[in-house]
Each structure stands twice: as C-alpha cells, then as structure tokens.
Amino acid sequence: MNVFLINLDKDADRLAAATKQLSDYGVSFEWIPAVLAKEFTKEKQRSFINGWRWWLAVGRAWRPGEIGCALSHFKIYRRMVEEDIPCACVLEDDVLLSGNLRERLDRLEDFIDPKLPQVILLSCHHGKKMDGFEIVATDTDMFTEAYVITRTAAIALLKENVPLKTPC
C-alpha cells in the first residue's frame, strides 16, 4: 500500500519526527509537499470555497489552514486517480503512530474493497480503548492525520467537495 506523508516545506522538524516514526516501524513513504494557503490572496482562497455551502455545513467562515489542508489531501486523491492507485494511507506530519502500523496496513489491504468508496480513520478520538484492529463506524469527517482511502472514495471526494463545502 502506498503511504503518503503531507508536510509543509517550512516544517522540517515535523518531517524529521514523522520520518523517524515511520522508519522505526518499517514503513516506507512518499513525501507530499503541503499547500500553505495562508499565503494566498483572499480572492484566491475564495476560489477554492463554496462559501454558502461551507457556512451551512460548518457554521462559520473558512480558515486558510483548512483550505491548505484540503488542497494537500486533494493532491494525493488526484494522484490516486491518475496513477490508478487502488488504496493509500495518508498521514499528516503531526501524526503519532503506534508500533503496529505496518501490521494494521497489511490487515487493511485484506479488508478493503477498492471498488467501494471507503475511508478508514486510523486515529482514535472517541476515548475507547481498542486493540488497534477494531473497526468503529463514525459520522465525523474530521481527524485526517491518519487514514486509508480507496481510489473510489478519492474520486467521490473530488467530485463532491470541489469547490470545498466542508473541511478535508
């Protein structure tokens, strides 16, 4: 499974920390330069947003970091589509990994159906203690620091969330 790590050029320390974690766990990855949307003009930021739909979904104005985050993830989705990558693991540079990441990714490859639009969050934000392999349904679209996505899901997200209607 391809593993992509999103990181801003300016955050070399975060890249080094994530690289060490991945290396310690025997996971090779490809670095994806993140988009720094706060350097965009307001007009350019607006060009990536469906402001009305965003406000309805989120209840507030967008933040430049949310635009940059989404555009960074979309780079990977487009790559998956163009290169026919059936599924990929996407990591952000602030991720804290567990020692069984390689085993989890190997097990997920057996579970995932690339024909289905699947996104499997690898992070745990619900406070339940887990063995690292339990799959729990969620209704949130947040917590993008670590997940596995199928090409079919990438296509759907590019279709449904461009221009942005919700955060990544």
Backbone as numpy.savetxt, mean C-alpha at the origin, in Angstrom:
# Nx Ny Nz CAx CAy CAz Cx Cy Cz
6.65 -13.87 -4.72 5.80 -12.69 -4.72 6.69 -11.45 -4.72
6.37 -10.50 -5.59 7.09 -9.23 -5.60 6.80 -8.48 -4.31
7.83 -7.87 -3.75 7.69 -7.03 -2.57 8.20 -5.65 -2.96
7.34 -4.64 -2.75 7.68 -3.26 -3.07 7.71 -2.45 -1.78
8.74 -1.62 -1.64 8.88 -0.76 -0.46 8.83 0.70 -0.92
7.85 1.43 -0.41 7.67 2.84 -0.75 8.45 3.70 0.24
9.25 4.64 -0.30 10.09 5.47 0.55 10.41 6.78 -0.16
10.32 7.89 0.56 10.73 9.19 0.02 12.24 9.27 -0.06
12.75 9.85 -1.13 14.20 10.00 -1.30 14.85 10.62 -0.07
14.19 11.60 0.52 14.78 12.35 1.64 14.84 11.53 2.94
14.13 10.42 3.01 14.07 9.64 4.25 15.00 8.42 4.20
16.29 8.70 4.07 17.29 7.63 3.96 17.33 6.76 5.22
17.11 7.37 6.39 17.14 6.59 7.63 15.99 5.58 7.69
14.83 5.98 7.18 13.69 5.04 7.15 13.96 3.91 6.17
14.56 4.24 5.03 14.90 3.21 4.06 15.90 2.23 4.66
16.89 2.74 5.37 17.89 1.88 5.99 17.25 0.96 7.04
16.35 1.48 7.85 15.68 0.68 8.88 14.81 -0.41 8.25
14.06 -0.05 7.22 13.19 -1.03 6.55 14.04 -2.08 5.82
15.12 -1.63 5.19 16.01 -2.55 4.48 16.60 -3.57 5.45
17.02 -3.11 6.62 17.58 -4.02 7.62 16.55 -5.05 8.06
15.34 -4.59 8.34 14.28 -5.53 8.74 14.06 -6.60 7.67
13.90 -6.15 6.43 13.63 -7.08 5.33 14.80 -8.03 5.12
16.00 -7.51 5.22 17.19 -8.36 5.07 17.27 -9.39 6.19
17.02 -8.94 7.42 17.05 -9.86 8.57 16.04 -10.99 8.41
14.93 -10.72 7.73 13.89 -11.73 7.55 13.97 -12.44 6.21
15.04 -12.17 5.46 15.27 -12.89 4.21 14.28 -12.54 3.11
13.84 -11.28 3.09 12.86 -10.85 2.08 13.53 -9.83 1.15
13.61 -10.16 -0.12 14.13 -9.20 -1.08 12.98 -8.29 -1.53
13.34 -7.07 -1.94 12.31 -6.10 -2.29 12.83 -5.16 -3.35
11.89 -4.41 -3.91 12.24 -3.34 -4.84 11.81 -2.02 -4.23
12.71 -1.04 -4.24 12.42 0.28 -3.72 11.60 1.07 -4.74
10.53 1.70 -4.25 9.67 2.55 -5.07 9.76 3.97 -4.50
10.29 4.92 -5.28 10.37 6.29 -4.77 8.97 6.87 -4.55
8.75 7.36 -3.35 7.44 7.92 -3.00 7.26 9.30 -3.63
6.01 9.71 -3.73 5.65 11.01 -4.28 5.49 12.00 -3.13
6.14 13.14 -3.22 6.05 14.18 -2.21 5.12 15.28 -2.71
3.82 15.07 -2.48 2.80 15.96 -3.05 2.76 17.33 -2.38
3.35 17.47 -1.20 3.33 18.81 -0.57 4.17 19.80 -1.36
5.02 19.31 -2.27 5.79 20.20 -3.14 4.98 20.63 -4.37
3.81 20.01 -4.58 2.94 20.37 -5.70 2.22 21.69 -5.39
1.87 22.42 -6.43 1.00 23.58 -6.23 -0.38 23.09 -5.80
-1.16 23.99 -5.23 -2.54 23.63 -4.85 -3.34 23.17 -6.07
-3.10 23.82 -7.20 -3.82 23.44 -8.43 -3.46 22.01 -8.84
-2.18 21.69 -8.76 -1.77 20.34 -9.14 -2.34 19.32 -8.14
-2.33 19.65 -6.85 -2.93 18.75 -5.85 -4.40 18.52 -6.19
-5.12 19.59 -6.49 -6.55 19.48 -6.81 -6.79 18.59 -8.03
-5.84 18.56 -8.95 -6.02 17.78 -10.18 -6.09 16.28 -9.91
-5.64 15.86 -8.74 -5.66 14.44 -8.40 -6.85 14.05 -7.53
-7.69 15.02 -7.16 -8.75 14.82 -6.18 -10.13 15.08 -6.80
-11.08 14.24 -6.45 -12.48 14.56 -6.67 -12.94 15.15 -5.34
-12.81 16.48 -5.22 -13.01 17.15 -3.94 -14.35 16.90 -3.29
-15.42 16.91 -4.07 -16.76 16.67 -3.53 -16.88 15.27 -2.97
-16.49 14.27 -3.74 -16.57 12.88 -3.29 -15.67 12.64 -2.08
-14.48 13.27 -2.10 -13.56 13.15 -0.96 -14.25 13.67 0.30
-14.83 14.87 0.20 -15.48 15.48 1.37 -16.61 14.58 1.88
-17.39 14.03 0.98 -18.48 13.13 1.40 -17.94 11.88 2.09
-16.85 11.33 1.58 -16.31 10.08 2.13 -15.53 10.30 3.43
-14.77 11.39 3.49 -13.83 11.58 4.60 -14.33 12.63 5.60
-15.13 13.59 5.12 -15.68 14.60 6.02 -14.74 15.75 6.31
-13.71 15.89 5.50 -12.75 16.98 5.66 -11.98 17.13 4.36
-11.20 18.20 4.29 -10.37 18.42 3.10 -9.21 17.41 3.08
-8.64 17.22 1.91 -7.50 16.32 1.77 -6.25 16.97 2.36
-5.26 16.12 2.60 -3.94 16.58 3.03 -2.94 16.20 1.93
-1.94 17.03 1.69 -0.97 16.70 0.65 -0.33 15.32 0.84
-0.07 14.94 2.08 0.52 13.63 2.33 -0.36 12.48 1.87
-1.68 12.67 1.96 -2.60 11.63 1.50 -2.55 11.49 -0.02
-2.39 12.61 -0.71 -2.27 12.56 -2.16 -0.98 11.84 -2.54
0.13 12.24 -1.91 1.41 11.61 -2.20 1.40 10.12 -1.90
0.79 9.75 -0.80 0.68 8.34 -0.43 -0.07 7.56 -1.50
-1.23 8.06 -1.89 -2.04 7.37 -2.89 -1.29 7.27 -4.22
-0.68 8.37 -4.66 0.05 8.34 -5.93 1.22 7.36 -5.88
1.85 7.24 -4.72 2.95 6.28 -4.57 2.44 4.85 -4.71
1.32 4.54 -4.08 0.74 3.20 -4.18 0.25 2.94 -5.61
-0.31 3.97 -6.23 -0.81 3.81 -7.60 0.32 3.49 -8.58
1.53 3.97 -8.31 2.69 3.60 -9.14 2.83 2.09 -9.19
2.69 1.47 -8.04 2.82 0.01 -7.95 1.65 -0.66 -8.67
0.45 -0.15 -8.47 -0.72 -0.74 -9.13 -0.56 -0.69 -10.65
-0.12 0.44 -11.15 0.07 0.57 -12.61 1.14 -0.42 -13.09
2.17 -0.57 -12.32 3.22 -1.54 -12.67 2.67 -2.95 -12.70
1.84 -3.27 -11.73 1.23 -4.60 -11.69 0.41 -4.85 -12.95
-0.33 -3.83 -13.37 -1.16 -3.95 -14.57 -0.27 -4.10 -15.81
0.69 -3.20 -15.96 1.55 -3.19 -17.14 2.39 -4.45 -17.28
2.90 -4.96 -16.15 3.81 -6.09 -16.18 3.12 -7.42 -15.85
1.80 -7.38 -15.71 1.01 -8.57 -15.43 1.51 -9.31 -14.17
1.71 -8.54 -13.10 2.13 -9.10 -11.81 0.86 -9.55 -11.09
0.69 -10.86 -10.83 -0.57 -11.37 -10.28 -0.89 -10.89 -8.86
0.13 -10.77 -8.02 -0.07 -10.23 -6.67 1.27 -9.69 -6.17
1.18 -8.77 -5.24 2.38 -8.14 -4.71 2.17 -7.77 -3.26
3.27 -7.70 -2.54 3.27 -7.19 -1.17 3.74 -5.74 -1.25
2.98 -4.84 -0.65 3.31 -3.42 -0.65 3.61 -3.02 0.79
4.77 -2.40 0.99 5.19 -1.96 2.31 5.55 -0.49 2.27
5.21 0.22 3.33 5.68 1.59 3.50 6.90 1.56 4.41
7.72 2.57 4.33 9.01 2.54 5.03 8.92 2.63 6.55
7.75 2.91 7.10 7.60 2.96 8.56 7.01 1.67 9.12
6.97 0.63 8.31 6.40 -0.63 8.74 7.29 -1.29 9.79
6.66 -1.96 10.74 7.38 -2.78 11.71 7.02 -4.22 11.38
8.02 -4.97 10.97 7.79 -6.32 10.48 7.96 -7.36 11.57
7.28 -8.48 11.39 7.48 -9.61 12.30 8.39 -10.61 11.62
9.00 -11.44 12.43 9.97 -12.41 11.92 9.39 -13.44 10.99
8.08 -13.59 10.96 7.49 -14.62 10.10 6.94 -14.04 8.79
7.41 -12.87 8.37 6.89 -12.25 7.15 7.08 -13.17 5.94
8.26 -13.74 5.79 8.51 -14.61 4.63 7.53 -15.78 4.62
7.31 -16.38 5.78 6.37 -17.50 5.89 4.95 -17.05 5.58
4.56 -15.87 6.08 3.22 -15.34 5.79 3.01 -15.13 4.30
4.01 -14.53 3.65 3.90 -14.27 2.22 3.80 -15.58 1.44
4.61 -16.58 1.83 4.55 -17.88 1.16 3.17 -18.52 1.33
2.62 -18.44 2.54 1.30 -19.02 2.79 0.20 -18.27 2.05
0.34 -16.96 1.97 -0.67 -16.17 1.27 -0.70 -16.48 -0.22
0.45 -16.78 -0.80 0.48 -17.12 -2.23 -0.39 -18.34 -2.51
-0.48 -19.26 -1.56 -1.34 -20.43 -1.72 -2.82 -20.09 -1.54
-3.10 -19.03 -0.80 -4.47 -18.65 -0.46 -5.09 -17.69 -1.47
-4.28 -16.78 -2.00 -4.79 -15.72 -2.86 -5.25 -16.27 -4.21
-6.36 -15.72 -4.68 -6.83 -16.02 -6.02 -6.65 -14.76 -6.86
-5.61 -14.73 -7.72 -5.31 -13.52 -8.50 -6.47 -13.05 -9.38
-7.45 -13.92 -9.63 -8.59 -13.50 -10.45 -9.58 -12.65 -9.65
-9.45 -12.67 -8.33 -10.36 -11.91 -7.47 -9.70 -10.61 -7.00
-10.49 -9.57 -6.77 -9.93 -8.33 -6.25 -9.72 -8.44 -4.74
-8.55 -8.90 -4.35 -8.26 -9.13 -2.94 -7.18 -8.18 -2.44
-7.41 -7.63 -1.25 -6.40 -6.87 -0.53 -6.35 -7.47 0.86
-5.19 -7.91 1.26 -5.03 -8.53 2.57 -4.08 -7.65 3.38
-4.62 -7.03 4.43 -3.82 -6.18 5.30 -2.94 -7.07 6.17
-1.66 -6.76 6.23 -0.74 -7.54 7.05 -0.55 -6.91 8.42
-1.04 -5.69 8.59 -0.93 -5.02 9.87 -2.16 -5.32 10.71
-2.00 -5.18 12.01 -3.08 -5.52 12.93 -3.39 -4.30 13.79
-4.54 -3.70 13.59 -4.90 -2.50 14.33 -6.17 -2.68 15.16
-6.59 -3.90 15.36 -7.83 -4.10 16.11 -7.58 -4.55 17.54
-6.32 -4.73 17.93 -6.00 -5.04 19.30 -6.13 -6.50 19.69
-6.56 -7.36 18.79 -6.68 -8.78 19.11 -5.32 -9.46 18.94
-5.02 -10.36 19.86 -3.79 -11.13 19.74 -4.02 -12.22 18.69
-3.07 -12.33 17.74 -3.24 -13.29 16.66 -1.96 -14.09 16.48
-2.08 -15.24 15.84 -0.89 -16.06 15.60 -0.15 -15.63 14.34
-0.63 -14.60 13.67 0.04 -14.11 12.47 -0.53 -14.68 11.20
-1.45 -15.63 11.28 -1.98 -16.25 10.07 -3.48 -16.17 9.97
-4.15 -15.77 11.03 -5.60 -15.66 11.00 -6.01 -14.53 10.07
-7.04 -14.73 9.32 -7.55 -13.69 8.43 -8.84 -13.16 9.04
-8.88 -11.84 9.23 -10.01 -11.19 9.86 -10.58 -10.18 8.87
-11.89 -10.23 8.65 -12.52 -9.26 7.74 -12.47 -7.87 8.36
-12.34 -6.86 7.53 -12.32 -5.48 7.99 -13.13 -4.62 7.03
-13.66 -3.53 7.55 -14.42 -2.64 6.68 -13.71 -1.29 6.54
-12.44 -1.25 6.90 -11.68 -0.01 6.80 -10.77 -0.03 5.59
-10.48 1.14 5.05 -9.58 1.22 3.91 -8.26 1.86 4.30
-7.98 1.91 5.57 -6.75 2.54 6.06 -5.71 1.47 6.36
-4.61 1.90 6.92 -3.52 1.03 7.34 -2.83 0.38 6.15
-2.24 1.23 5.32 -1.61 0.75 4.09 -0.12 0.50 4.27
0.37 0.41 5.51 1.80 0.23 5.68 2.28 -1.17 5.29
1.37 -2.14 5.23 1.76 -3.50 4.85 0.52 -4.26 4.38
0.53 -4.66 3.11 -0.60 -5.43 2.60 -0.17 -6.20 1.35
-0.99 -7.17 0.99 -0.83 -7.91 -0.25 -2.05 -7.58 -1.10
-1.80 -7.35 -2.38 -2.87 -6.96 -3.30 -2.76 -7.78 -4.58
-3.91 -8.15 -5.12 -3.91 -8.84 -6.41 -3.97 -7.80 -7.53
-3.56 -8.22 -8.70 -3.60 -7.36 -9.88 -5.05 -6.92 -10.15
-5.98 -7.83 -9.95 -7.40 -7.52 -10.16 -7.85 -6.39 -9.23
-7.40 -6.43 -7.98 -7.74 -5.36 -7.03 -7.06 -4.05 -7.44
-5.83 -4.14 -7.92 -5.12 -2.94 -8.37 -5.88 -2.27 -9.51
-6.36 -3.07 -10.45 -7.14 -2.53 -11.57 -8.40 -1.84 -11.04
-9.09 -2.50 -10.12 -10.33 -1.93 -9.57 -10.05 -0.62 -8.83
-8.99 -0.58 -8.04 -8.68 0.65 -7.30 -8.29 1.79 -8.23
-7.55 1.48 -9.28 -7.21 2.53 -10.25 -8.46 3.04 -10.96
-9.39 2.14 -11.23 -10.63 2.54 -11.90 -11.54 3.35 -10.98
-11.69 2.90 -9.75 -12.66 3.49 -8.83 -12.15 4.68 -8.03
-10.83 4.80 -7.86 -10.32 5.85 -6.97 -9.37 6.81 -7.69
-9.50 6.95 -8.98 -8.76 7.94 -9.75 -9.77 8.76 -10.53
-9.93 10.05 -10.26 -9.23 10.82 -9.24 -9.65 10.38 -7.83
-8.81 10.74 -6.85 -9.00 10.28 -5.48 -10.35 10.72 -4.91
-11.05 9.72 -4.37 -12.30 9.97 -3.65 -12.12 9.66 -2.17
-11.13 8.85 -1.86 -10.79 8.49 -0.47 -9.27 8.38 -0.38
-8.72 8.38 0.84 -7.28 8.14 0.97 -6.91 6.75 0.42
-5.65 6.55 0.24 -5.16 5.30 -0.34 -5.75 4.10 0.38
